[in-house]
Amino acid sequence: MKILSPLKIAIAIIALTSFTISCNNDDEMPADNTITGIAKTNSNLTILVQALVKADLATTLQGSGPFTVFAPTDAAFVAFLKTTPYATLNDVPKDVLTQILLNHVVSGKVKSTDLSTGYIKTLAKSSASGMNTMSMYVDLTSGVKLNGVAKVTTADVVASNGVIHIVDAVINLPTIVTHATANANFTSVVGALTKAGQPNFVSILSGAGPFTVFAPTNDAFTAFNTELAPGGIAGVSTANLTKVLQYHVVSGNILAASLTEGQIVSTLQTPQTFTVQLAGGAKIKDVNNRISTIVATDVQCSNGVIHVLNKVLLPAL
């Protein structure tokens, strides 16, 4: 038997040690601190991770970004699925799931201190909207509430490619009704739309559309009530109130950029129209020659778009 020299034994030990260290280093992969990586380590976000994988978005949210993700918990997904025709996540069509998930994603790194009450854009789109990205309403009245349905329960989980805010509900693509009910400045128009005896405006404006709604603010309704004194809005018959509401709705997804000076716009209150005026800012002249100013534009919904008015439009009654 050949006996190894002390020198050869030492060399062999060094080689074996180097190999072991090399293997150990290969096993110690760098931590994935991307949005997807962090979600994978959170036991309350397992369904979100499954959904991201199914929609081929897991890799996207490991990219450079930056992204802001409002991340629904497992409990949020379970509750959401009960409101849908889908029994499980696997039953949700991929294209539908993709847009629902994208409705939780905003471009840029938006921390909680960067948020303010108002509208931001998500990455979700719908065919009825002309593939324009959805608007999300942020309400800071009490904490952070999104589209009137989801509250942020844990904010500012910082990732290498953005930030995560954990929410307690899935935020589905918003309809016109979603945005009308989410914004406290629209309680008067919502009250009018849901008044007994009216057509089912909630069902209509939750439908496929698309619709363009010129929505008066609460202050606009207050002024309108004064204008109709002494009876006020309460003195308007149900049939005439229906005409007023229909006069604010137009077929199609009409963005502010497509409005033109002198444009005659047909409304659902057929055959009544109104006229667009752009000089000095976008305004609408109704058939009674009253002028309403468009104070906010392009609140994008999945089934149309909302523009905000400072005055109620009045058709011929």
PDB file of C-alpha atoms in Angstrom, residues 67-302:
ATOM      1  CA  PHE A  67     -43.940  49.781  -8.602  1.00  0.00           C
ATOM      2  CA  THR A  68     -46.402  50.416  -5.811  1.00  0.00           C
ATOM      3  CA  VAL A  69     -48.542  47.378  -5.019  1.00  0.00           C
ATOM      4  CA  PHE A  70     -51.660  47.360  -2.874  1.00  0.00           C
ATOM      5  CA  ALA A  71     -51.483  43.719  -1.792  1.00  0.00           C
ATOM      6  CA  PRO A  72     -54.697  41.908  -0.737  1.00  0.00           C
ATOM      7  CA  THR A  73     -54.389  39.324   2.006  1.00  0.00           C
ATOM      8  CA  ASP A  74     -55.459  35.698   1.658  1.00  0.00           C
ATOM      9  CA  ALA A  75     -58.649  36.498   3.589  1.00  0.00           C
ATOM     10  CA  ALA A  76     -59.361  39.317   1.118  1.00  0.00           C
ATOM     11  CA  PHE A  77     -59.064  36.949  -1.839  1.00  0.00           C
ATOM     12  CA  VAL A  78     -61.296  34.334  -0.200  1.00  0.00           C
ATOM     13  CA  ALA A  79     -63.977  36.950   0.477  1.00  0.00           C
ATOM     14  CA  PHE A  80     -63.673  38.358  -3.040  1.00  0.00           C
ATOM     15  CA  LEU A  81     -64.066  34.983  -4.764  1.00  0.00           C
ATOM     16  CA  LYS A  82     -67.361  34.463  -2.935  1.00  0.00           C
ATOM     17  CA  THR A  83     -68.745  37.518  -4.777  1.00  0.00           C
ATOM     18  CA  THR A  84     -67.750  36.171  -8.204  1.00  0.00           C
ATOM     19  CA  PRO A  85     -68.872  33.263 -10.413  1.00  0.00           C
ATOM     20  CA  TYR A  86     -65.493  31.613  -9.737  1.00  0.00           C
ATOM     21  CA  ALA A  87     -65.167  28.965  -7.038  1.00  0.00           C
ATOM     22  CA  THR A  88     -61.382  29.104  -6.861  1.00  0.00           C
ATOM     23  CA  LEU A  89     -58.515  31.183  -8.141  1.00  0.00           C
ATOM     24  CA  ASN A  90     -57.863  28.572 -10.818  1.00  0.00           C
ATOM     25  CA  ASP A  91     -61.338  29.172 -12.248  1.00  0.00           C
ATOM     26  CA  VAL A  92     -60.667  32.859 -12.928  1.00  0.00           C
ATOM     27  CA  PRO A  93     -59.747  33.387 -16.600  1.00  0.00           C
ATOM     28  CA  LYS A  94     -56.161  34.541 -16.956  1.00  0.00           C
ATOM     29  CA  ASP A  95     -57.036  37.776 -18.783  1.00  0.00           C
ATOM     30  CA  VAL A  96     -59.597  38.709 -16.125  1.00  0.00           C
ATOM     31  CA  LEU A  97     -57.198  37.889 -13.299  1.00  0.00           C
ATOM     32  CA  THR A  98     -54.414  39.880 -14.945  1.00  0.00           C
ATOM     33  CA  GLN A  99     -56.447  43.086 -15.067  1.00  0.00           C
ATOM     34  CA  ILE A 100     -57.731  42.637 -11.512  1.00  0.00           C
ATOM     35  CA  LEU A 101     -54.150  42.284 -10.284  1.00  0.00           C
ATOM     36  CA  LEU A 102     -52.951  45.248 -12.351  1.00  0.00           C
ATOM     37  CA  ASN A 103     -55.674  47.307 -10.698  1.00  0.00           C
ATOM     38  CA  HIS A 104     -53.582  46.962  -7.530  1.00  0.00           C
ATOM     39  CA  VAL A 105     -50.401  48.249  -9.171  1.00  0.00           C
ATOM     40  CA  VAL A 106     -49.333  51.864  -9.602  1.00  0.00           C
ATOM     41  CA  SER A 107     -46.224  53.081 -11.417  1.00  0.00           C
ATOM     42  CA  GLY A 108     -43.558  54.587  -9.190  1.00  0.00           C
ATOM     43  CA  LYS A 109     -42.673  54.222  -5.531  1.00  0.00           C
ATOM     44  CA  VAL A 110     -45.632  55.818  -3.753  1.00  0.00           C
ATOM     45  CA  LYS A 111     -45.240  55.709   0.028  1.00  0.00           C
ATOM     46  CA  SER A 112     -48.147  56.427   2.341  1.00  0.00           C
ATOM     47  CA  THR A 113     -46.853  59.950   2.977  1.00  0.00           C
ATOM     48  CA  ASP A 114     -46.996  60.623  -0.779  1.00  0.00           C
ATOM     49  CA  LEU A 115     -50.727  59.872  -0.997  1.00  0.00           C
ATOM     50  CA  SER A 116     -53.428  62.526  -0.934  1.00  0.00           C
ATOM     51  CA  THR A 117     -57.205  62.375  -1.316  1.00  0.00           C
ATOM     52  CA  GLY A 118     -57.997  62.190  -5.021  1.00  0.00           C
ATOM     53  CA  TYR A 119     -57.402  60.043  -8.073  1.00  0.00           C
ATOM     54  CA  ILE A 120     -54.337  58.067  -9.125  1.00  0.00           C
ATOM     55  CA  LYS A 121     -53.865  55.719 -12.072  1.00  0.00           C
ATOM     56  CA  THR A 122     -53.408  51.971 -11.827  1.00  0.00           C
ATOM     57  CA  LEU A 123     -52.009  49.763 -14.602  1.00  0.00           C
ATOM     58  CA  ALA A 124     -55.339  48.007 -15.280  1.00  0.00           C
ATOM     59  CA  LYS A 125     -57.227  48.470 -18.544  1.00  0.00           C
ATOM     60  CA  SER A 126     -60.539  47.417 -20.071  1.00  0.00           C
ATOM     61  CA  SER A 127     -61.745  47.152 -23.644  1.00  0.00           C
ATOM     62  CA  ALA A 128     -64.804  49.317 -22.900  1.00  0.00           C
ATOM     63  CA  SER A 129     -62.519  52.096 -21.684  1.00  0.00           C
ATOM     64  CA  GLY A 130     -60.630  52.121 -24.964  1.00  0.00           C
ATOM     65  CA  MET A 131     -57.730  50.453 -23.109  1.00  0.00           C
ATOM     66  CA  ASN A 132     -57.153  53.535 -20.984  1.00  0.00           C
ATOM     67  CA  THR A 133     -55.742  52.867 -17.536  1.00  0.00           C
ATOM     68  CA  MET A 134     -58.156  52.798 -14.596  1.00  0.00           C
ATOM     69  CA  SER A 135     -58.514  55.556 -12.034  1.00  0.00           C
ATOM     70  CA  MET A 136     -58.297  54.717  -8.326  1.00  0.00           C
ATOM     71  CA  TYR A 137     -59.865  56.964  -5.709  1.00  0.00           C
ATOM     72  CA  VAL A 138     -57.738  57.465  -2.607  1.00  0.00           C
ATOM     73  CA  ASP A 139     -59.631  58.635   0.482  1.00  0.00           C
ATOM     74  CA  LEU A 140     -57.576  59.768   3.471  1.00  0.00           C
ATOM     75  CA  THR A 141     -60.547  60.778   5.623  1.00  0.00           C
ATOM     76  CA  SER A 142     -59.893  57.895   8.010  1.00  0.00           C
ATOM     77  CA  GLY A 143     -56.691  56.017   7.250  1.00  0.00           C
ATOM     78  CA  VAL A 144     -56.254  55.083   3.608  1.00  0.00           C
ATOM     79  CA  LYS A 145     -59.256  53.729   1.702  1.00  0.00           C
ATOM     80  CA  LEU A 146     -59.174  52.790  -1.978  1.00  0.00           C
ATOM     81  CA  ASN A 147     -62.195  52.949  -4.324  1.00  0.00           C
ATOM     82  CA  GLY A 148     -64.396  52.810  -1.245  1.00  0.00           C
ATOM     83  CA  VAL A 149     -63.699  49.094  -0.736  1.00  0.00           C
ATOM     84  CA  ALA A 150     -60.174  48.439   0.546  1.00  0.00           C
ATOM     85  CA  LYS A 151     -58.348  49.804   3.574  1.00  0.00           C
ATOM     86  CA  VAL A 152     -54.581  49.803   3.961  1.00  0.00           C
ATOM     87  CA  THR A 153     -53.785  47.720   7.033  1.00  0.00           C
ATOM     88  CA  THR A 154     -49.984  47.739   6.745  1.00  0.00           C
ATOM     89  CA  ALA A 155     -48.238  50.549   4.880  1.00  0.00           C
ATOM     90  CA  ASP A 156     -44.779  51.125   3.454  1.00  0.00           C
ATOM     91  CA  VAL A 157     -43.276  47.660   3.191  1.00  0.00           C
ATOM     92  CA  VAL A 158     -40.233  48.790   1.229  1.00  0.00           C
ATOM     93  CA  ALA A 159     -38.907  46.553  -1.554  1.00  0.00           C
ATOM     94  CA  SER A 160     -35.835  46.909  -3.750  1.00  0.00           C
ATOM     95  CA  ASN A 161     -38.094  47.807  -6.692  1.00  0.00           C
ATOM     96  CA  GLY A 162     -40.866  49.747  -4.991  1.00  0.00           C
ATOM     97  CA  VAL A 163     -43.221  49.544  -2.037  1.00  0.00           C
ATOM     98  CA  ILE A 164     -46.054  47.309  -0.807  1.00  0.00           C
ATOM     99  CA  HIS A 165     -49.163  48.417   1.070  1.00  0.00           C
ATOM    100  CA  ILE A 166     -51.185  45.494   2.430  1.00  0.00           C
ATOM    101  CA  VAL A 167     -54.970  45.915   2.036  1.00  0.00           C
ATOM    102  CA  ASP A 168     -57.979  44.110   3.474  1.00  0.00           C
ATOM    103  CA  ALA A 169     -59.983  43.691   0.251  1.00  0.00           C
ATOM    104  CA  VAL A 170     -59.472  42.904  -3.415  1.00  0.00           C
ATOM    105  CA  ILE A 171     -59.971  46.034  -5.539  1.00  0.00           C
ATOM    106  CA  ASN A 172     -61.953  44.990  -8.592  1.00  0.00           C
ATOM    107  CA  LEU A 173     -62.001  47.115 -11.745  1.00  0.00           C
ATOM    108  CA  PRO A 174     -64.186  50.137 -10.934  1.00  0.00           C
ATOM    109  CA  THR A 175     -67.461  50.829 -12.694  1.00  0.00           C
ATOM    110  CA  ILE A 176     -69.012  54.281 -12.907  1.00  0.00           C
ATOM    111  CA  VAL A 177     -71.095  53.349  -9.859  1.00  0.00           C
ATOM    112  CA  THR A 178     -67.946  52.331  -7.965  1.00  0.00           C
ATOM    113  CA  HIS A 179     -66.402  55.764  -8.410  1.00  0.00           C
ATOM    114  CA  ALA A 180     -69.668  57.615  -7.799  1.00  0.00           C
ATOM    115  CA  THR A 181     -70.148  55.890  -4.444  1.00  0.00           C
ATOM    116  CA  ALA A 182     -66.479  56.014  -3.403  1.00  0.00           C
ATOM    117  CA  ASN A 183     -66.186  59.799  -3.606  1.00  0.00           C
ATOM    118  CA  ALA A 184     -68.011  61.678  -0.833  1.00  0.00           C
ATOM    119  CA  ASN A 185     -68.384  64.672  -3.189  1.00  0.00           C
ATOM    120  CA  PHE A 186     -70.966  62.675  -5.177  1.00  0.00           C
ATOM    121  CA  THR A 187     -73.430  61.713  -2.445  1.00  0.00           C
ATOM    122  CA  SER A 188     -76.103  64.027  -3.862  1.00  0.00           C
ATOM    123  CA  VAL A 189     -75.960  62.604  -7.370  1.00  0.00           C
ATOM    124  CA  VAL A 190     -75.933  59.063  -5.933  1.00  0.00           C
ATOM    125  CA  GLY A 191     -78.994  59.943  -3.869  1.00  0.00           C
ATOM    126  CA  ALA A 192     -80.760  61.233  -6.968  1.00  0.00           C
ATOM    127  CA  LEU A 193     -79.812  58.164  -9.006  1.00  0.00           C
ATOM    128  CA  THR A 194     -81.162  55.812  -6.346  1.00  0.00           C
ATOM    129  CA  LYS A 195     -84.349  57.716  -5.545  1.00  0.00           C
ATOM    130  CA  ALA A 196     -87.446  55.540  -5.522  1.00  0.00           C
ATOM    131  CA  GLY A 197     -89.365  55.494  -8.766  1.00  0.00           C
ATOM    132  CA  GLN A 198     -86.323  56.126 -10.955  1.00  0.00           C
ATOM    133  CA  PRO A 199     -85.077  53.712 -13.596  1.00  0.00           C
ATOM    134  CA  ASN A 200     -82.459  51.359 -12.160  1.00  0.00           C
ATOM    135  CA  PHE A 201     -79.547  53.713 -12.830  1.00  0.00           C
ATOM    136  CA  VAL A 202     -77.239  51.661 -10.605  1.00  0.00           C
ATOM    137  CA  SER A 203     -77.765  48.608 -12.799  1.00  0.00           C
ATOM    138  CA  ILE A 204     -77.491  50.654 -15.997  1.00  0.00           C
ATOM    139  CA  LEU A 205     -74.275  52.428 -14.979  1.00  0.00           C
ATOM    140  CA  SER A 206     -72.774  49.175 -13.716  1.00  0.00           C
ATOM    141  CA  GLY A 207     -73.381  47.579 -17.109  1.00  0.00           C
ATOM    142  CA  ALA A 208     -71.074  47.124 -20.061  1.00  0.00           C
ATOM    143  CA  GLY A 209     -71.459  50.641 -21.463  1.00  0.00           C
ATOM    144  CA  PRO A 210     -69.374  52.477 -22.230  1.00  0.00           C
ATOM    145  CA  PHE A 211     -70.876  55.666 -20.824  1.00  0.00           C
ATOM    146  CA  THR A 212     -69.575  59.167 -20.244  1.00  0.00           C
ATOM    147  CA  VAL A 213     -71.095  60.749 -17.148  1.00  0.00           C
ATOM    148  CA  PHE A 214     -70.902  64.457 -16.379  1.00  0.00           C
ATOM    149  CA  ALA A 215     -71.294  64.262 -12.606  1.00  0.00           C
ATOM    150  CA  PRO A 216     -72.277  67.349 -10.568  1.00  0.00           C
ATOM    151  CA  THR A 217     -70.726  67.746  -7.120  1.00  0.00           C
ATOM    152  CA  ASN A 218     -72.693  68.072  -3.891  1.00  0.00           C
ATOM    153  CA  ASP A 219     -72.177  71.849  -4.038  1.00  0.00           C
ATOM    154  CA  ALA A 220     -73.642  71.832  -7.542  1.00  0.00           C
ATOM    155  CA  PHE A 221     -76.794  70.126  -6.252  1.00  0.00           C
ATOM    156  CA  THR A 222     -77.024  72.558  -3.347  1.00  0.00           C
ATOM    157  CA  ALA A 223     -76.928  75.472  -5.789  1.00  0.00           C
ATOM    158  CA  PHE A 224     -79.435  73.710  -8.047  1.00  0.00           C
ATOM    159  CA  ASN A 225     -81.793  73.271  -5.111  1.00  0.00           C
ATOM    160  CA  THR A 226     -81.617  77.029  -4.467  1.00  0.00           C
ATOM    161  CA  GLU A 227     -82.119  77.746  -8.159  1.00  0.00           C
ATOM    162  CA  LEU A 228     -85.356  75.757  -8.138  1.00  0.00           C
ATOM    163  CA  ALA A 229     -86.762  77.590  -5.099  1.00  0.00           C
ATOM    164  CA  PRO A 230     -89.264  77.667  -3.580  1.00  0.00           C
ATOM    165  CA  GLY A 231     -89.922  73.970  -4.226  1.00  0.00           C
ATOM    166  CA  GLY A 232     -86.285  73.009  -4.724  1.00  0.00           C
ATOM    167  CA  ILE A 233     -85.256  69.590  -6.043  1.00  0.00           C
ATOM    168  CA  ALA A 234     -87.917  67.981  -3.861  1.00  0.00           C
ATOM    169  CA  GLY A 235     -90.545  69.733  -5.959  1.00  0.00           C
ATOM    170  CA  VAL A 236     -89.290  68.158  -9.197  1.00  0.00           C
ATOM    171  CA  SER A 237     -91.417  65.236 -10.337  1.00  0.00           C
ATOM    172  CA  THR A 238     -89.843  61.807 -10.615  1.00  0.00           C
ATOM    173  CA  ALA A 239     -90.290  61.893 -14.398  1.00  0.00           C
ATOM    174  CA  ASN A 240     -88.508  65.241 -14.676  1.00  0.00           C
ATOM    175  CA  LEU A 241     -85.735  64.160 -12.315  1.00  0.00           C
ATOM    176  CA  THR A 242     -85.177  61.178 -14.597  1.00  0.00           C
ATOM    177  CA  LYS A 243     -84.819  63.571 -17.526  1.00  0.00           C
ATOM    178  CA  VAL A 244     -82.273  65.646 -15.601  1.00  0.00           C
ATOM    179  CA  LEU A 245     -80.175  62.599 -14.737  1.00  0.00           C
ATOM    180  CA  GLN A 246     -80.321  61.147 -18.251  1.00  0.00           C
ATOM    181  CA  TYR A 247     -79.195  64.548 -19.565  1.00  0.00           C
ATOM    182  CA  HIS A 248     -75.855  64.015 -17.793  1.00  0.00           C
ATOM    183  CA  VAL A 249     -75.119  60.672 -19.482  1.00  0.00           C
ATOM    184  CA  VAL A 250     -73.631  60.227 -22.954  1.00  0.00           C
ATOM    185  CA  SER A 251     -72.897  57.028 -24.863  1.00  0.00           C
ATOM    186  CA  GLY A 252     -69.225  56.180 -25.394  1.00  0.00           C
ATOM    187  CA  ASN A 253     -65.961  56.666 -23.507  1.00  0.00           C
ATOM    188  CA  ILE A 254     -65.344  60.339 -24.301  1.00  0.00           C
ATOM    189  CA  LEU A 255     -62.098  61.669 -22.842  1.00  0.00           C
ATOM    190  CA  ALA A 256     -61.554  65.378 -22.246  1.00  0.00           C
ATOM    191  CA  ALA A 257     -58.940  65.554 -25.000  1.00  0.00           C
ATOM    192  CA  SER A 258     -61.535  64.551 -27.591  1.00  0.00           C
ATOM    193  CA  LEU A 259     -63.933  67.400 -26.744  1.00  0.00           C
ATOM    194  CA  THR A 260     -63.983  70.200 -29.318  1.00  0.00           C
ATOM    195  CA  GLU A 261     -65.175  73.800 -29.336  1.00  0.00           C
ATOM    196  CA  GLY A 262     -68.859  74.030 -30.231  1.00  0.00           C
ATOM    197  CA  GLN A 263     -69.315  70.265 -30.157  1.00  0.00           C
ATOM    198  CA  ILE A 264     -72.974  69.251 -29.961  1.00  0.00           C
ATOM    199  CA  VAL A 265     -73.285  66.253 -27.671  1.00  0.00           C
ATOM    200  CA  SER A 266     -76.243  63.867 -27.724  1.00  0.00           C
ATOM    201  CA  THR A 267     -77.380  62.573 -24.346  1.00  0.00           C
ATOM    202  CA  LEU A 268     -79.458  59.648 -23.094  1.00  0.00           C
ATOM    203  CA  GLN A 269     -82.276  62.186 -22.715  1.00  0.00           C
ATOM    204  CA  THR A 270     -83.054  61.872 -26.424  1.00  0.00           C
ATOM    205  CA  PRO A 271     -83.251  64.094 -28.420  1.00  0.00           C
ATOM    206  CA  GLN A 272     -81.829  66.726 -26.086  1.00  0.00           C
ATOM    207  CA  THR A 273     -78.221  67.835 -26.498  1.00  0.00           C
ATOM    208  CA  PHE A 274     -75.759  70.223 -24.914  1.00  0.00           C
ATOM    209  CA  THR A 275     -72.870  72.256 -26.309  1.00  0.00           C
ATOM    210  CA  VAL A 276     -69.176  72.107 -25.370  1.00  0.00           C
ATOM    211  CA  GLN A 277     -67.282  75.387 -24.921  1.00  0.00           C
ATOM    212  CA  LEU A 278     -63.514  75.343 -24.479  1.00  0.00           C
ATOM    213  CA  ALA A 279     -62.490  79.010 -24.454  1.00  0.00           C
ATOM    214  CA  GLY A 280     -61.199  79.889 -20.988  1.00  0.00           C
ATOM    215  CA  GLY A 281     -61.551  76.303 -19.787  1.00  0.00           C
ATOM    216  CA  ALA A 282     -63.891  73.438 -20.597  1.00  0.00           C
ATOM    217  CA  LYS A 283     -67.552  74.251 -20.024  1.00  0.00           C
ATOM    218  CA  ILE A 284     -70.979  72.957 -21.021  1.00  0.00           C
ATOM    219  CA  LYS A 285     -73.929  75.089 -22.155  1.00  0.00           C
ATOM    220  CA  ASP A 286     -77.239  73.320 -21.633  1.00  0.00           C
ATOM    221  CA  VAL A 287     -80.444  73.908 -23.611  1.00  0.00           C
ATOM    222  CA  ASN A 288     -81.431  76.613 -21.117  1.00  0.00           C
ATOM    223  CA  ASN A 289     -78.159  78.486 -21.866  1.00  0.00           C
ATOM    224  CA  ARG A 290     -76.860  77.800 -18.356  1.00  0.00           C
ATOM    225  CA  ILE A 291     -73.088  77.314 -18.145  1.00  0.00           C
ATOM    226  CA  SER A 292     -71.432  74.524 -16.132  1.00  0.00           C
ATOM    227  CA  THR A 293     -67.668  74.285 -15.718  1.00  0.00           C
ATOM    228  CA  ILE A 294     -65.874  70.940 -15.958  1.00  0.00           C
ATOM    229  CA  VAL A 295     -63.725  70.988 -12.822  1.00  0.00           C
ATOM    230  CA  ALA A 296     -62.148  67.524 -13.111  1.00  0.00           C
ATOM    231  CA  THR A 297     -61.779  65.193 -16.046  1.00  0.00           C
ATOM    232  CA  ASP A 298     -61.085  61.615 -17.085  1.00  0.00           C
ATOM    233  CA  VAL A 299     -61.985  59.595 -14.016  1.00  0.00           C
ATOM    234  CA  GLN A 300     -61.567  56.345 -15.897  1.00  0.00           C
ATOM    235  CA  CYS A 301     -63.838  53.424 -15.085  1.00  0.00           C
ATOM    236  CA  SER A 302     -64.011  49.971 -16.621  1.00  0.00           C
TER     237      SER A 302
END
